[in-house]
Coordinates of C-alpha atoms and ligand atoms in Angstrom, one line a residue:
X18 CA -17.8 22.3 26.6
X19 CA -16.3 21.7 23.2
X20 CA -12.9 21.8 23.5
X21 CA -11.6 18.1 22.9
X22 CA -10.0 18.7 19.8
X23 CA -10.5 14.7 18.6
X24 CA -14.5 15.2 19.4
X25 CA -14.7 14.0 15.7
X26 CA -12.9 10.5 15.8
X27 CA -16.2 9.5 18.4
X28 CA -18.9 11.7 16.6
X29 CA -21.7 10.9 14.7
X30 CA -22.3 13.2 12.2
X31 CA -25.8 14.1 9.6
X32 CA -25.8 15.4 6.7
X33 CA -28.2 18.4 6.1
X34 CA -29.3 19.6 2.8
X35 CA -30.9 22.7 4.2
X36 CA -33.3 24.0 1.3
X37 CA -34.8 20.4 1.6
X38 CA -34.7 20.7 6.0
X39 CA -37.3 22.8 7.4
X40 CA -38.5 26.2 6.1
X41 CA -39.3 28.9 9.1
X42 CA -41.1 31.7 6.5
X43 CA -43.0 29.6 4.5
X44 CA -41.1 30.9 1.4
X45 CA -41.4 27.2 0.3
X46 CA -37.5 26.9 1.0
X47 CA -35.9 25.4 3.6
X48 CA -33.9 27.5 6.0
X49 CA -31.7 28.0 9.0
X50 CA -33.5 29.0 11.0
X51 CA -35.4 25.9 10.3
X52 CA -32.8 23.8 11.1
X53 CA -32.6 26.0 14.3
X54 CA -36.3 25.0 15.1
X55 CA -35.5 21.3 14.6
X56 CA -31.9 21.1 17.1
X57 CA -34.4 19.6 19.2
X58 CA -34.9 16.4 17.2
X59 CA -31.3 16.6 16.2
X60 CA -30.4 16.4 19.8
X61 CA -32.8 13.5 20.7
X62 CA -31.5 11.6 17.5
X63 CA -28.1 12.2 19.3
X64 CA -25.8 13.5 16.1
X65 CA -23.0 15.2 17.3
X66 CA -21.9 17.8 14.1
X67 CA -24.2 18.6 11.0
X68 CA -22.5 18.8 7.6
X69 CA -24.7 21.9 5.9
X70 CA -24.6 21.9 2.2
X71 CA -24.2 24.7 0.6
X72 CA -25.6 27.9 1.5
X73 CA -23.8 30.4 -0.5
X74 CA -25.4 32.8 -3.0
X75 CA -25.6 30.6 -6.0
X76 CA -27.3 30.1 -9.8
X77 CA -27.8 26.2 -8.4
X78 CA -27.1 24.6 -11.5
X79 CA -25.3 22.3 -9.5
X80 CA -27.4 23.2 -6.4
X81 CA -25.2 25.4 -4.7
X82 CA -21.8 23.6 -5.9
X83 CA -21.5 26.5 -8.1
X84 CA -21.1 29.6 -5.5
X85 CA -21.2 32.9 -7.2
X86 CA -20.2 34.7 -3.7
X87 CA -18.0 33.0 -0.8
X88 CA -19.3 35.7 1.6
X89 CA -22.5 35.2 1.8
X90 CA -25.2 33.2 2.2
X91 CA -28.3 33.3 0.1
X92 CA -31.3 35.3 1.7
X93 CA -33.2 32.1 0.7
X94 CA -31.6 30.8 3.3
X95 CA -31.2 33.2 5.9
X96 CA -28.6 35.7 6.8
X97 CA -25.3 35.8 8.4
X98 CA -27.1 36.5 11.7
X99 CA -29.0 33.8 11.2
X100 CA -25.8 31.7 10.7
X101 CA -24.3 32.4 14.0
X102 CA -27.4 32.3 15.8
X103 CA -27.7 28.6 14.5
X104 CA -24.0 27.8 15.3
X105 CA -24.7 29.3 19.0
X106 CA -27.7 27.7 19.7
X107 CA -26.1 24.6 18.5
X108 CA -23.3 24.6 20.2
X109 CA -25.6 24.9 23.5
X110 CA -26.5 21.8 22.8
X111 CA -22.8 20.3 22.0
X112 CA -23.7 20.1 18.4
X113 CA -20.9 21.2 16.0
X114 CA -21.4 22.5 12.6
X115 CA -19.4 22.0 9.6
X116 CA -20.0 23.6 5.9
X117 CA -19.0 22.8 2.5
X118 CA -15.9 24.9 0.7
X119 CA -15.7 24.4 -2.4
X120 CA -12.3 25.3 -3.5
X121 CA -11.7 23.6 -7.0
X122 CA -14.3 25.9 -8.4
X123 CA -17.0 28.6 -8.5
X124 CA -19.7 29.2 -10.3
X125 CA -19.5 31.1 -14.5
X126 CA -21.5 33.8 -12.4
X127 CA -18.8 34.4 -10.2
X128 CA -17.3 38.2 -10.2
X129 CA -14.0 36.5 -10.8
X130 CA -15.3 34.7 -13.5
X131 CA -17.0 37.6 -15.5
X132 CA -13.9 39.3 -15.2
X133 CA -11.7 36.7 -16.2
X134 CA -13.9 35.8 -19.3
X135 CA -14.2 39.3 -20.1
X136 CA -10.6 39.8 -21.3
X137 CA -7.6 37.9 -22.2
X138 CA -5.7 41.0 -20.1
X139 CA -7.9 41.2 -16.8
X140 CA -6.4 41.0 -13.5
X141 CA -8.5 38.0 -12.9
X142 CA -7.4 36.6 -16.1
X143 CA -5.2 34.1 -14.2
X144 CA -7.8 32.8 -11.6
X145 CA -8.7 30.5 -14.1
X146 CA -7.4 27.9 -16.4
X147 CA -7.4 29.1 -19.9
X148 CA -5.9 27.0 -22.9
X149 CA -6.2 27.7 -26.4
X150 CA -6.3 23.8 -27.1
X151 CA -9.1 21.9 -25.5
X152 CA -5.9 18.7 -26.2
X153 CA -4.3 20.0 -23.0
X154 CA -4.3 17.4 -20.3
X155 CA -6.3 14.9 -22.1
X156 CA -4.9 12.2 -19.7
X157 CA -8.1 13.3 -17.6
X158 CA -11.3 11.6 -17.1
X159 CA -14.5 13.4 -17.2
X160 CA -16.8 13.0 -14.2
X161 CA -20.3 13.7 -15.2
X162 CA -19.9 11.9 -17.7
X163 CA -23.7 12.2 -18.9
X164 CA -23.9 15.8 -20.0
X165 CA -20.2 16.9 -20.2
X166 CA -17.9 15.5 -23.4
X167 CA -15.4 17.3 -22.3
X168 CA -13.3 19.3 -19.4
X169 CA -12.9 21.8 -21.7
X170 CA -15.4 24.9 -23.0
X171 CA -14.8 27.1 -25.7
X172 CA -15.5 30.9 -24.6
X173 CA -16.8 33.1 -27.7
X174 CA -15.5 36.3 -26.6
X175 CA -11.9 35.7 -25.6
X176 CA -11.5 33.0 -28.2
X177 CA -9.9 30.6 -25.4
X178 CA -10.9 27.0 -23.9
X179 CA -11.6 27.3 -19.9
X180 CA -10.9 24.4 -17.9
X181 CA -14.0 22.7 -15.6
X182 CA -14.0 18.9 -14.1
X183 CA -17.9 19.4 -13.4
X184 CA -20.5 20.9 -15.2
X185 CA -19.8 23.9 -17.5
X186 CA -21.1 26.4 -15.5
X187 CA -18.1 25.7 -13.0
X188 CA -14.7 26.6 -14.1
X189 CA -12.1 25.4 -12.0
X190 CA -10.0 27.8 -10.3
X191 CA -6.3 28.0 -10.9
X192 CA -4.5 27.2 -7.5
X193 CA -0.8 27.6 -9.7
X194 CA -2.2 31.5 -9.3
X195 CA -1.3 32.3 -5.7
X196 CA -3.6 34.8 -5.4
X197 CA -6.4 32.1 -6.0
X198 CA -4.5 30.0 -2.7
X199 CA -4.7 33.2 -0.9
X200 CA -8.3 34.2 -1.7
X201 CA -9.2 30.4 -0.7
X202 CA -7.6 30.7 2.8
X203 CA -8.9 33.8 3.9
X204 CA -12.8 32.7 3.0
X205 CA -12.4 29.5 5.4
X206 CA -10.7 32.1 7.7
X207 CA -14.1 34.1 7.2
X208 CA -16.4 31.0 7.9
X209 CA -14.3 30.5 11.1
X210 CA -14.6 33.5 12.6
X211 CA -18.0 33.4 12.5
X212 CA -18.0 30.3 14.7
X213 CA -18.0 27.5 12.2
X214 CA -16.4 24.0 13.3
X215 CA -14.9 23.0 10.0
X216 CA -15.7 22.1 6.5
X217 CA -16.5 19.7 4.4
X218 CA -14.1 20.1 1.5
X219 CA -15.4 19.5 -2.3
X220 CA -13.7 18.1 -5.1
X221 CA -10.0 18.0 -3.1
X222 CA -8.2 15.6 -5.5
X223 CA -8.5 18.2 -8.5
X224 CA -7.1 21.4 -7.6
X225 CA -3.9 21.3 -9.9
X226 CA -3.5 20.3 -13.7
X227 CA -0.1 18.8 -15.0
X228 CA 0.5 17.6 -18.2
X229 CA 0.9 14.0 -18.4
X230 CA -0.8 12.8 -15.5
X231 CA -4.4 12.5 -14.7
X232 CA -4.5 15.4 -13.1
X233 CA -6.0 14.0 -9.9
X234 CA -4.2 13.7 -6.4
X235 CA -0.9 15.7 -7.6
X236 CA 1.6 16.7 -5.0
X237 CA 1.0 20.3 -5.9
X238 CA -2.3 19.7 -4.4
X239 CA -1.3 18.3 -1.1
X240 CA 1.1 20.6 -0.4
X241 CA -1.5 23.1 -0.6
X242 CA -4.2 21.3 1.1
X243 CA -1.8 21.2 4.1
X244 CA -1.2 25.2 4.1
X245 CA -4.7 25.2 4.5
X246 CA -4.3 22.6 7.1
X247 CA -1.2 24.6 9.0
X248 CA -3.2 27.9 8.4
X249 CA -6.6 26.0 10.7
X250 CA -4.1 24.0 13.1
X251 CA -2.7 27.5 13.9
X252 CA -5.4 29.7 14.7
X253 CA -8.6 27.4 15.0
X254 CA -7.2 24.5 16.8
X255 CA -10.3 21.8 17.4
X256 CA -11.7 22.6 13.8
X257 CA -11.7 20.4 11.2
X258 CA -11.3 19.7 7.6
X259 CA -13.1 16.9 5.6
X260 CA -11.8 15.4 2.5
X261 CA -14.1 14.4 0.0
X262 CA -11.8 12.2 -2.5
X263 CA -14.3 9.7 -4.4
X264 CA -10.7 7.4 -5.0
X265 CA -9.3 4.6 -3.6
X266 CA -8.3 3.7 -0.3
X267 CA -4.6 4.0 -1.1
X268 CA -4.8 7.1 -2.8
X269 CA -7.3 9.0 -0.1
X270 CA -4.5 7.6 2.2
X271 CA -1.9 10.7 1.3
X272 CA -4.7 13.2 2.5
X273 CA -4.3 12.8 6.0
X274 CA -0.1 13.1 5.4
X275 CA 1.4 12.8 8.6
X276 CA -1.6 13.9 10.6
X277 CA -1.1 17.3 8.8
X278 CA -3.3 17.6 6.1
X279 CA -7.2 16.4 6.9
X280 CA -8.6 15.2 10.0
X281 CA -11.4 13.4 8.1
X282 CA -11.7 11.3 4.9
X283 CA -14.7 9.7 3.6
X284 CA -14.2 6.1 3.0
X285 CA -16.2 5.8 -0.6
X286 CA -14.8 2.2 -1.2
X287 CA -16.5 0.4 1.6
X288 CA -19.9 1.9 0.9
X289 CA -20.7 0.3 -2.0
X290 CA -19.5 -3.3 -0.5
X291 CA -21.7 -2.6 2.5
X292 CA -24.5 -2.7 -0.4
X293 CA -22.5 -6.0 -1.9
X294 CA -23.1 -7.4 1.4
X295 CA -26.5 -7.5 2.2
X296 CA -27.1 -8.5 -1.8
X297 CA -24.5 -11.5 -1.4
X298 CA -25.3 -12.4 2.1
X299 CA -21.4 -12.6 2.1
X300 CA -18.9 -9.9 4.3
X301 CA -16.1 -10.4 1.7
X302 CA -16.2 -7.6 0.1
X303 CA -16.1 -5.6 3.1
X304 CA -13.2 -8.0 4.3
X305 CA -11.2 -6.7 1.6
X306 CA -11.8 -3.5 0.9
X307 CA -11.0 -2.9 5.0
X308 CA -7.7 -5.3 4.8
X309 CA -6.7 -3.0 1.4
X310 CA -7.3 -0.1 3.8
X311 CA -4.1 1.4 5.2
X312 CA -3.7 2.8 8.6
X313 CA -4.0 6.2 8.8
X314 CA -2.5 8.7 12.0
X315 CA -3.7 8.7 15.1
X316 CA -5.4 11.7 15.1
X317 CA -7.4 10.9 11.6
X318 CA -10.1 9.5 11.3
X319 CA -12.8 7.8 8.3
X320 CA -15.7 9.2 7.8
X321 CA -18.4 6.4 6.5
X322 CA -21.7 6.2 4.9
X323 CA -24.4 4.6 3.5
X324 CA -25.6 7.9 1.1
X325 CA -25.6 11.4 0.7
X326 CA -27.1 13.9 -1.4
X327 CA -25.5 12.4 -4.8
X328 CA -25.9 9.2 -7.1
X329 CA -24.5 6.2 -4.6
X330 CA -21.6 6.4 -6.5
X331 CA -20.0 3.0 -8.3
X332 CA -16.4 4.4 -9.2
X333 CA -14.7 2.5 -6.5
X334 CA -15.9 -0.7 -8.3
X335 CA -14.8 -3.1 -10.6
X336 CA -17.0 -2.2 -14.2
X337 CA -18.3 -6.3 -13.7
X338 CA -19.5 -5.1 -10.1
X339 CA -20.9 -2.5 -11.6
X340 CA -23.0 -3.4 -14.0
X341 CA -24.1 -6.1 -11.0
X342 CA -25.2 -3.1 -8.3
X343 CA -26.9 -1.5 -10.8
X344 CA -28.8 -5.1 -11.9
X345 CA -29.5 -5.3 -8.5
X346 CA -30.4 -2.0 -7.5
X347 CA -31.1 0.1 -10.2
X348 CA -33.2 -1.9 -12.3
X349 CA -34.6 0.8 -14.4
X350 CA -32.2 3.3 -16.6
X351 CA -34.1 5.7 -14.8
X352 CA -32.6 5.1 -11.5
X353 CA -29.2 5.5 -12.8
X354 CA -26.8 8.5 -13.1
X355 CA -23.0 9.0 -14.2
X356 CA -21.5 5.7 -12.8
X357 CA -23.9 5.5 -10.0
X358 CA -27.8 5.3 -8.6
X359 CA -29.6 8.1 -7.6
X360 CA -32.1 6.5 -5.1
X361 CA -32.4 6.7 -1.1
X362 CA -31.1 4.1 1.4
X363 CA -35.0 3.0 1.8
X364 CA -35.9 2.1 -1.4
X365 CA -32.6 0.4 -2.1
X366 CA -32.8 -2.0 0.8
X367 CA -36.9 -2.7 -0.3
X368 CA -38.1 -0.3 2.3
X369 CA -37.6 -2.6 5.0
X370 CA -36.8 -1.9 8.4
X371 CA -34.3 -4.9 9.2
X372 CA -32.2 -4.3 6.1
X373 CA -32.5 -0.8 6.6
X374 CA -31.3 -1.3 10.6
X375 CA -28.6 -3.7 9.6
X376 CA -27.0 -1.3 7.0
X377 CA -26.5 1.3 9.9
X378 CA -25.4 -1.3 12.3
X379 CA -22.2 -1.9 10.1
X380 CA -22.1 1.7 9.5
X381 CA -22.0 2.6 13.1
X382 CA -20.1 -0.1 14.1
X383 CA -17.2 -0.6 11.2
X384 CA -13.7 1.6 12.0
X385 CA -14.7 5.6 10.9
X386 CA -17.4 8.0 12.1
X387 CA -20.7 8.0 10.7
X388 CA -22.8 10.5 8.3
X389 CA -26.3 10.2 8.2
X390 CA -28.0 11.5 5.1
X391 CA -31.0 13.2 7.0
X392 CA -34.4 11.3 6.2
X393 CA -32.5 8.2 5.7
X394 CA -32.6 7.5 9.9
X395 CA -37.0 7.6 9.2
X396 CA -36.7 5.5 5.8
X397 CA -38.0 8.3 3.7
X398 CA -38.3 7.5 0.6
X399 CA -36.8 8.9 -3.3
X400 CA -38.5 10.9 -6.1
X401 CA -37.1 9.5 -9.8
X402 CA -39.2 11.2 -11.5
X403 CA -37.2 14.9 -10.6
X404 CA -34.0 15.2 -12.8
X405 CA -30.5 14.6 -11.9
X406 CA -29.8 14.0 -8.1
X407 CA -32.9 15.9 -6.9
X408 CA -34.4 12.7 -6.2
X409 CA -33.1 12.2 -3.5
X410 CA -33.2 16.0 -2.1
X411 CA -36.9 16.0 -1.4
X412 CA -38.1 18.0 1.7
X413 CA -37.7 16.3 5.0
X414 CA -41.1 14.5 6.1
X415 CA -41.5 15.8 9.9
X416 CA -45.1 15.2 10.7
X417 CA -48.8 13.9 8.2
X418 CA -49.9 17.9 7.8
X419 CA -49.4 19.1 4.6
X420 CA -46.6 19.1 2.7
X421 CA -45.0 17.0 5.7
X422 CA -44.8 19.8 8.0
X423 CA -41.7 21.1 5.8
X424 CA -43.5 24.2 4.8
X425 CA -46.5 26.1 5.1
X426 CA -45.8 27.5 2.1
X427 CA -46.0 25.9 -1.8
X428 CA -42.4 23.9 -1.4
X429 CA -39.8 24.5 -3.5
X430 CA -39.8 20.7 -5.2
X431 CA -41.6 17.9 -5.6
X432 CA -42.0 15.8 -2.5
X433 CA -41.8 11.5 -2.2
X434 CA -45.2 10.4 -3.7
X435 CA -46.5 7.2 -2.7
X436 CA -46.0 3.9 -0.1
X437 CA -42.7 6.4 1.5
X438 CA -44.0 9.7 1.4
X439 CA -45.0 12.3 4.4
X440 CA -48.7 10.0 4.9
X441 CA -46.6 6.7 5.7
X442 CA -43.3 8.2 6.8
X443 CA -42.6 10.7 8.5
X444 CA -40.3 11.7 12.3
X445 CA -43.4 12.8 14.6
X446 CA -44.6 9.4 14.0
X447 CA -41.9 7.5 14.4
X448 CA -40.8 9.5 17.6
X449 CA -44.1 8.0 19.0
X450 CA -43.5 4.8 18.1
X451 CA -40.7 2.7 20.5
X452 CA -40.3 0.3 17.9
X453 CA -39.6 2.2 14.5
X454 CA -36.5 3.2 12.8
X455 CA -35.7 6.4 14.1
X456 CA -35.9 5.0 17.4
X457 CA -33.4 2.5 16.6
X458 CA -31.4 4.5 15.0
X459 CA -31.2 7.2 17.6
X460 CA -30.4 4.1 20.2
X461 CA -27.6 2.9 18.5
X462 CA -25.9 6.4 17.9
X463 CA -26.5 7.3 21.8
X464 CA -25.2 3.9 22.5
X465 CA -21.9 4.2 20.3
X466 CA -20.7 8.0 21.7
X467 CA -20.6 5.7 25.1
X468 CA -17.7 3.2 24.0
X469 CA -14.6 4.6 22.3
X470 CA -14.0 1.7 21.0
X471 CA -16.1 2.2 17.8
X472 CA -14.8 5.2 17.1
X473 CA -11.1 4.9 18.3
X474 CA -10.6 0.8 18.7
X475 CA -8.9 -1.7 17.0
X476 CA -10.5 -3.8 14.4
X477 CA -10.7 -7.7 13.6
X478 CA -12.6 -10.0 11.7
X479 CA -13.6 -13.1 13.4
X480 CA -14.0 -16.4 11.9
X481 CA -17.2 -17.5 12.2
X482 CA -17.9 -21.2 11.0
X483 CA -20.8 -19.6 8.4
X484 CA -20.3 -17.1 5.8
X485 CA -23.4 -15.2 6.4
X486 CA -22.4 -13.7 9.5
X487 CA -19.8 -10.7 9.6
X488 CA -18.3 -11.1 12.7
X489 CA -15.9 -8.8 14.1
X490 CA -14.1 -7.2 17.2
X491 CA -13.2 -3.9 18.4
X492 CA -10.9 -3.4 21.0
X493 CA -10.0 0.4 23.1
X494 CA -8.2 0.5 26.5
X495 CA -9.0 -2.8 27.9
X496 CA -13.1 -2.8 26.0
X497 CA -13.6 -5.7 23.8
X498 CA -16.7 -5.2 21.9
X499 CA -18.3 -8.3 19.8
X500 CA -20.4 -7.3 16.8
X501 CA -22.6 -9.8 15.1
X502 CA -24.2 -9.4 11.8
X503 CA -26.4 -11.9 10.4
X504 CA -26.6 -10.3 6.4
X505 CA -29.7 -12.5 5.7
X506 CA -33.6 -13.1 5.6
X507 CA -33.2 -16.2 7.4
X508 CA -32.2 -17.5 10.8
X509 CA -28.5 -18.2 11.1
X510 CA -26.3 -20.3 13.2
X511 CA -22.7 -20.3 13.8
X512 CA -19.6 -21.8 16.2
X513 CA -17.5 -18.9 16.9
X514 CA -13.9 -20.2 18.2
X515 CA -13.3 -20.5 21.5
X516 CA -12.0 -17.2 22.6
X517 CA -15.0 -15.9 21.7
X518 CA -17.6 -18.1 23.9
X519 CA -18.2 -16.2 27.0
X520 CA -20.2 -13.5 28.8
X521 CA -21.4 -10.4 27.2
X522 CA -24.0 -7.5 27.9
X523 CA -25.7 -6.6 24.6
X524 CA -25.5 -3.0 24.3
X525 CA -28.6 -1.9 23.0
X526 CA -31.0 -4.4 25.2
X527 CA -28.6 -4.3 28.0
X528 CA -29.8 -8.7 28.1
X529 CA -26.9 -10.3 29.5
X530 CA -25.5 -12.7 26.6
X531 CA -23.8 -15.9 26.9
X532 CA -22.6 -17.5 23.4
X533 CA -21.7 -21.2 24.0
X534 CA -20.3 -23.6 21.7
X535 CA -23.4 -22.2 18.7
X536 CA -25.0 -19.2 18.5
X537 CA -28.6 -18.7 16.7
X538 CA -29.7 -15.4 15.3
X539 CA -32.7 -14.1 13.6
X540 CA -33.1 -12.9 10.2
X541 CA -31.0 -9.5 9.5
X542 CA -30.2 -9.5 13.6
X543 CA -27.5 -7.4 14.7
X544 CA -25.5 -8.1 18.1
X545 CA -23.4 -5.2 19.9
X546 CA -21.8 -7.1 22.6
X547 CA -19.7 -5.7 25.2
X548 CA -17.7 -8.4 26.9
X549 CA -17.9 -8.7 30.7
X550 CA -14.8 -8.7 32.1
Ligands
LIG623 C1 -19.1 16.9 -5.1 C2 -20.5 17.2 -4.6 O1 -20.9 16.2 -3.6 C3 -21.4 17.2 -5.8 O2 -22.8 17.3 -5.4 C4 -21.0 18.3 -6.7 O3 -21.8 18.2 -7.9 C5 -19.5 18.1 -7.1 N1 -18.7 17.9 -6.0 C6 -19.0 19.4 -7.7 O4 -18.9 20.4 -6.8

């Protein structure tokens, strides 16, 4: 078991944010071993690794993005027994687990922090960017850009500017210190040893500060990102690292190197044009974002989705598209954030199950692996009314007892209220139901870890003669798969050229298909067809 070190070029994975999961001790917060009590429903859903957010002991000002201790985890969340006990069971069932590391910076409440902030001469001085100008680097752009005016804070005592690219409370460590490169390599080598399958890696493109330049994607950076690499390839071979780089397509590009620097990279461009799509009833979008996409190694690999636990983020957009995505889905101020929209894949696509299916059929079956933010596969709904991305980090809706069978307990937040929440929506439901959305979603993940060629195939568009279809092929050792999307609310016909008109089994009805000269589809229909040899 386990031991194909590509497992992650066919996986699915789902994204877990585990104070929001399941809670075992009815401490109101969810928990490990709650996530150990639901590997049941992860297995039937069929996700391969889970992406845990942060679990480290933490102030959560930026919920858990600001770690005040790498070695631990918080008792809110269980111990480090509890950790490995998870990480065996799951692996009994073939399920990885990755984590985040968050190496660009820790939380103000970090030992290395107090120290450093509590003298200009402590050893830990260095471990983090001090200036007594906040002009320094001023070529830099500020990220939140709702609460912070600047990436610079003045600190009282030592009469110094520290450096942050977040929220105050997290000062960005200085990798020019090598101690700080060293410190960083021997906590992953911590998280490894006790079994872990990789991590999800924070905030990768800001590790270094140069004058002059943005201070974003710097060669410093990559050379140390691929230490790290060398350091994992060396002694945990099969384990991965996952780059989270909210930039474009060319620029996530240099962090996979040669095949030596991440295994994984989230695609953020396409996500937004996935959204474009169903809007426009047009692929273009997609089209071009893709065809801007270069290749990457062999043994890399995109990692796609449709949201995670922040604001659906519009930096990879033009500011005209923008300002459009947020007219179109973010009608209220309210539901928008930074440069982005804080609400669930549910209530974006108007809580309906067709949009909601045909979003995750191009997710699962565009080039990359999947992510599934967890809820999103039972449409659960958003909270706007909780501050900044909290929203959408309500408690998982498992069954209609209270509190949605997350606790027994009082929870720890505010759950969905209303038309989406636990009443309406919820997994023990939909498990019972053959026609709901979990259902379908759990098909078509079981359905792509059987054909390589979504993970590992060639891509192409195909010209279809109507502009509301996106069309394409995938292609692995002698496979040709046919995928058909129809983007709108209304039936669709279309000539596809000749090659194309022949014999397929659809995958996820197993109907034997024969497209002739026109083929008709219902509204928001997706075809997977397999192409009969
Ligand atoms: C990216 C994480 O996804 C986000 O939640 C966090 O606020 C920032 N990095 C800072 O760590």
């Amino acid at each position: 078991m386990i031991n194909d070190n590509l497992w992650y070029k066919d996986a699915a994975f789902y994204q877990i944010s585990v104070r929001a999961f399941k809670d075992s001790n009815s401490d109101g917060y969810g928990d490990l071993q709650g996530i150990k009590e639901k590997l049941d429903y992860l297995q039937t859903l069929g996700v391969d690794c889970l992406w845990l957010m942060p679990i480290y002991p933490s102030p959560l000002r930026d919920d858990g993005y600001d770690i005040a201790d790498y070695r631990n985890i918080d008792p809110m969340y269980g111990t480090l027994d509890d950790f490995t006990s998870l990480i065996n069971s799951a692996h009994a069932r073939g399920i990885r687990i990755i984590m985040d590391l968050v190496l660009n910076h820790t939380s103000d409440e970090h030992p290395w922090f107090k120290a450093s902030r509590s003298d200009k001469n402590s050893s830990f001085r260095d471990y983090y960017v001090w200036s007594e100008t906040d002009q320094k680097y001023n070529g830099t752009r500020i990220i939140f850009v709702d609460t912070e005016k600047s990436n610079w804070t003045w600190d009282d005592k030592t009469e110094q500017y520290y450096w942050h690219r977040f929220y105050a409370s997290q000062p960005d460590l200085n990798f020019d210190n090598p101690k700080v490169q060293e410190e960083m390599i021997n906590i992953a080598r911590f998280w490894l040893d006790l079994g872990v399958d990789g991590f999800r890696a924070d905030a990768v493109p800001y590790l270094f500060e140069r004058e002059g330049t943005n201070c974003e994607n710097l060669p410093e950076t990559h050379a140390y990102l691929k230490k790290l690499r060398a350091f994992m390839e060396a002694n945990y071979p099969g384990r991965i690292l996952l780059c989270e780089a909210n930039q474009a397509p060319e620029d996530v590009r240099p962090y996979f190197g040669d095949g030596d620097e991440f295994h994984m990279g989230f695609h953020f461009p396409i996500m937004p044009r996935i959204y474009m799509a169903l809007k426009k009833e047009r692929a273009d979008d997609m089209i071009e974002i893709l065809r801007r996409t270069p290749p990457i190694p062999e043994n890399c690999q995109w990692c796609t989705f449709l949201r995670n636990h922040d604001e659906l983020t519009l930096e990879m957009v033009t500011p005209q598209e923008r300002q459009w995505m947020w007219e179109q889905y973010a009608p209220e101020p309210r539901m928008r954030i930074n440069l982005g929209i804080r609400r669930r894949l549910a209530p974006l696509l108007d809580n309906d199950q067709r949009k909601v299916e045909l979003a995750n059929s191009l997710l699962f079956t565009l080039p990359g692996s999947p992510i599934i933010y967890y809820g999103d596969e039972i449409g659960m709904g958003d909270n706007i009314e909780l501050p900044d991305r909290n929203g959408v980090r309500t408690p998982m809706q498992w069954d209609d007892s209270p509190n949605g069978g997350f606790t027994a307990g009082a929870p720890c937040t505010e759950l969905v209220k209303g038309e989406l929440s636990y009443e309406n929506i919820n997994a023990a439901s939909q498990l019972a139901d053959k026609d709901s959305l979990l259902q379908s979603i759990s098909r078509m993940i079981n359905v792509r870890k059987e054909h390589h060629a979504f993970g590992s195939g060639s891509m192409e568009w195909v010209e279809s003669t109507n502009p509301s279809l996106a069309v394409y092929k995938r292609e692995y050792n002698g496979e040709t798969l046919l995928i058909i999307n129809n983007l709108t609310g209304k039936p669709q016909a279309a000539a596809l050229p000749l090659e194309h008109q022949t014999e397929y089994v659809d995958l996820l009805s197993n109907a034997e298909v024969r497209i002739k000269t026109s083929l008709n589809l219902e509204p928001f229909a997706y075809l997977w067809l397999r192409q009969k040899i």
